[in-house]
Short mmCIF file of C-alpha atoms in Angstrom, two decimals:
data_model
loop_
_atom_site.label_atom_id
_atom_site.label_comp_id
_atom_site.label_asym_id
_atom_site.label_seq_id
_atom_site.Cartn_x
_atom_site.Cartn_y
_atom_site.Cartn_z
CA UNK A 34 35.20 -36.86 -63.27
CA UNK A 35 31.65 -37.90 -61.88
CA UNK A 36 33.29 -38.85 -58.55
CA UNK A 37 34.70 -35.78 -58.23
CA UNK A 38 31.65 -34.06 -58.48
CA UNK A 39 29.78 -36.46 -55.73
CA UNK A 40 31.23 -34.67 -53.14
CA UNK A 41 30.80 -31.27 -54.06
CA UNK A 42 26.98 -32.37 -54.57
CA UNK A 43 27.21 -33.84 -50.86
CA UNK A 44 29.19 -30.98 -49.94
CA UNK A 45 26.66 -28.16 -51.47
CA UNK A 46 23.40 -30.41 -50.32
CA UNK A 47 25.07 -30.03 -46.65
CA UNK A 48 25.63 -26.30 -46.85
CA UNK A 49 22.29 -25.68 -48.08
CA UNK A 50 20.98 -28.05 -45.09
CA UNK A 51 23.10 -25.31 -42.71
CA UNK A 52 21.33 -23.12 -44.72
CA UNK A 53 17.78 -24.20 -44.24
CA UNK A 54 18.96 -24.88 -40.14
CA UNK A 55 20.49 -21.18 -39.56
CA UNK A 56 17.53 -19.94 -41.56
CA UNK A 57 15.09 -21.32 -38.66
CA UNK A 58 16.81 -20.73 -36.19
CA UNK A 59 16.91 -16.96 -37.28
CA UNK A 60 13.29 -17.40 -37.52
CA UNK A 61 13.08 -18.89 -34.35
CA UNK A 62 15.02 -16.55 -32.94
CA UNK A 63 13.24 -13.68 -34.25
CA UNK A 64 10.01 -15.12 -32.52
CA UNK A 65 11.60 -15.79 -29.32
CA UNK A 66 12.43 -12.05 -29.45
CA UNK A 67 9.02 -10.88 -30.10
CA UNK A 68 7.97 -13.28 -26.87
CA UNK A 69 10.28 -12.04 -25.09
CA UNK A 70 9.45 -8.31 -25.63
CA UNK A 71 6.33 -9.00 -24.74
CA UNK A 72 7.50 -10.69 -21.52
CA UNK A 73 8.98 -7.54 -20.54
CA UNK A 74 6.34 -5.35 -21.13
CA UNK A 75 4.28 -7.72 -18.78
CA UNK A 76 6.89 -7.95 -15.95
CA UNK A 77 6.91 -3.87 -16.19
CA UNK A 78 2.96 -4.22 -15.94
CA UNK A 79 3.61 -6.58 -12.88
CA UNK A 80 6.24 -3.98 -11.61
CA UNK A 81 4.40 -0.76 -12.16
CA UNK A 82 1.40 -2.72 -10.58
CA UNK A 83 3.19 -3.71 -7.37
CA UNK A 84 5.21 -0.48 -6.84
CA UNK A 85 1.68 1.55 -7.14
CA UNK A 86 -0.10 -1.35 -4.48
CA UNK A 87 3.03 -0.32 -2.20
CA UNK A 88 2.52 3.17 -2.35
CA UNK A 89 -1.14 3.00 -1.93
CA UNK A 90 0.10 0.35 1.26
CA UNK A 91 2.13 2.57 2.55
CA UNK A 92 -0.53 5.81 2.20
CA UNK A 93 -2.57 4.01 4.21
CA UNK A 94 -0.59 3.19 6.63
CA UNK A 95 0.20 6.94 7.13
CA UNK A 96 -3.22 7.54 6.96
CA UNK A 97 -4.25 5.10 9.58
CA UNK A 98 -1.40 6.14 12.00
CA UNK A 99 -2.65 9.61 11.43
CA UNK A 100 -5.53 8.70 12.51
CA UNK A 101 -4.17 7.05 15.68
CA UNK A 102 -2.66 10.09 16.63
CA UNK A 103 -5.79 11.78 16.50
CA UNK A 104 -7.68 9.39 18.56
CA UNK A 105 -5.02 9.79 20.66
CA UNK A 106 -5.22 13.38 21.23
CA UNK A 107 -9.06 13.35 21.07
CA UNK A 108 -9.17 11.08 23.76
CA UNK A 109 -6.69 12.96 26.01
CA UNK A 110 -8.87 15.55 25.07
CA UNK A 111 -12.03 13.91 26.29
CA UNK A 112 -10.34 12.67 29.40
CA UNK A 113 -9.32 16.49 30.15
CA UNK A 114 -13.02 17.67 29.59
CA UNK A 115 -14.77 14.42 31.95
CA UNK A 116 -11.93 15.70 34.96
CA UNK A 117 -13.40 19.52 34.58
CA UNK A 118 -17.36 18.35 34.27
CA UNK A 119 -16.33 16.10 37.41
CA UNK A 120 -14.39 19.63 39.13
CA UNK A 121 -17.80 21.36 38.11
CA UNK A 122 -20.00 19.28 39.61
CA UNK A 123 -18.26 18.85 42.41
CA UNK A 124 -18.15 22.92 42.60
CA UNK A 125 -21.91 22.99 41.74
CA UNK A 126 -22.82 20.19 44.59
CA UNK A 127 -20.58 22.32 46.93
CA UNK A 128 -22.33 25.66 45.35
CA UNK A 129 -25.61 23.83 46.12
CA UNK A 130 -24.60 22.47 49.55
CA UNK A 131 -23.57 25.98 50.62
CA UNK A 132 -26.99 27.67 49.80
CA UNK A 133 -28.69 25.18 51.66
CA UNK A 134 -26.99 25.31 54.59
CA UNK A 135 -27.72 29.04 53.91
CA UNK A 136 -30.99 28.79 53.76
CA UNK A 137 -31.27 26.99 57.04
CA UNK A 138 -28.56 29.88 58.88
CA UNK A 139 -31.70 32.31 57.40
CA UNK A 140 -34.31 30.46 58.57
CA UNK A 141 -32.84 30.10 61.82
CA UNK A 142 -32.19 33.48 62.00
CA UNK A 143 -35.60 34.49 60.94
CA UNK A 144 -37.60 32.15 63.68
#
């Protein structure tokens, strides 16, 4: 009857060694879980991070092309107003050229 029990005993000492196992790796598995939830809350830092570095990217490349533009225009602008001062000095040489020539008719006149 003793041999009979010796493998139950062997039988019930390796089911409580499954046991022990499948208790740690619940364990383990419970920890893994934590880690990993904490992994994910990190990438989402990481992805929050890098979608809000994009957006501020790409703000400032509005900004800056924005700005382009208006350099653009400001300088067609500036061209626009150096052609006129160049017309009115050009009219104020002639305006000038005109009142000397009569001032010398006058004089002319006057001798």
């Amino acid at each position: 009857m003793l041999e009979s029990l010796v493998p139950n005993i062997e039988l019930k000492k390796y089911h409580d060694d499954k046991e022990k196992n499948l208790k740690r790796l619940r364990e383990i598995n419970c920890l893994l879980a934590i880690e990993n939830e904490k992994l994910r809350e990190e990438v989402k830092k990481w992805v929050q991070l890098t979608v809000n570095t994009q957006r501020d990217l790409d703000e400032t490349k509005r900004k800056q092309l924005e700005q382009e533009k208006n350099n653009d225009s400001l300088n067609t602008k500036a061209i626009q107003v150096r052609k006129k001062n160049k017309r009115l000095l050009r009219n104020i040489v002639d305006l000038h050229e005109e009142t000397e020539a009569k001032k010398i008719i006058v004089e002319v006149e006057v001798l």
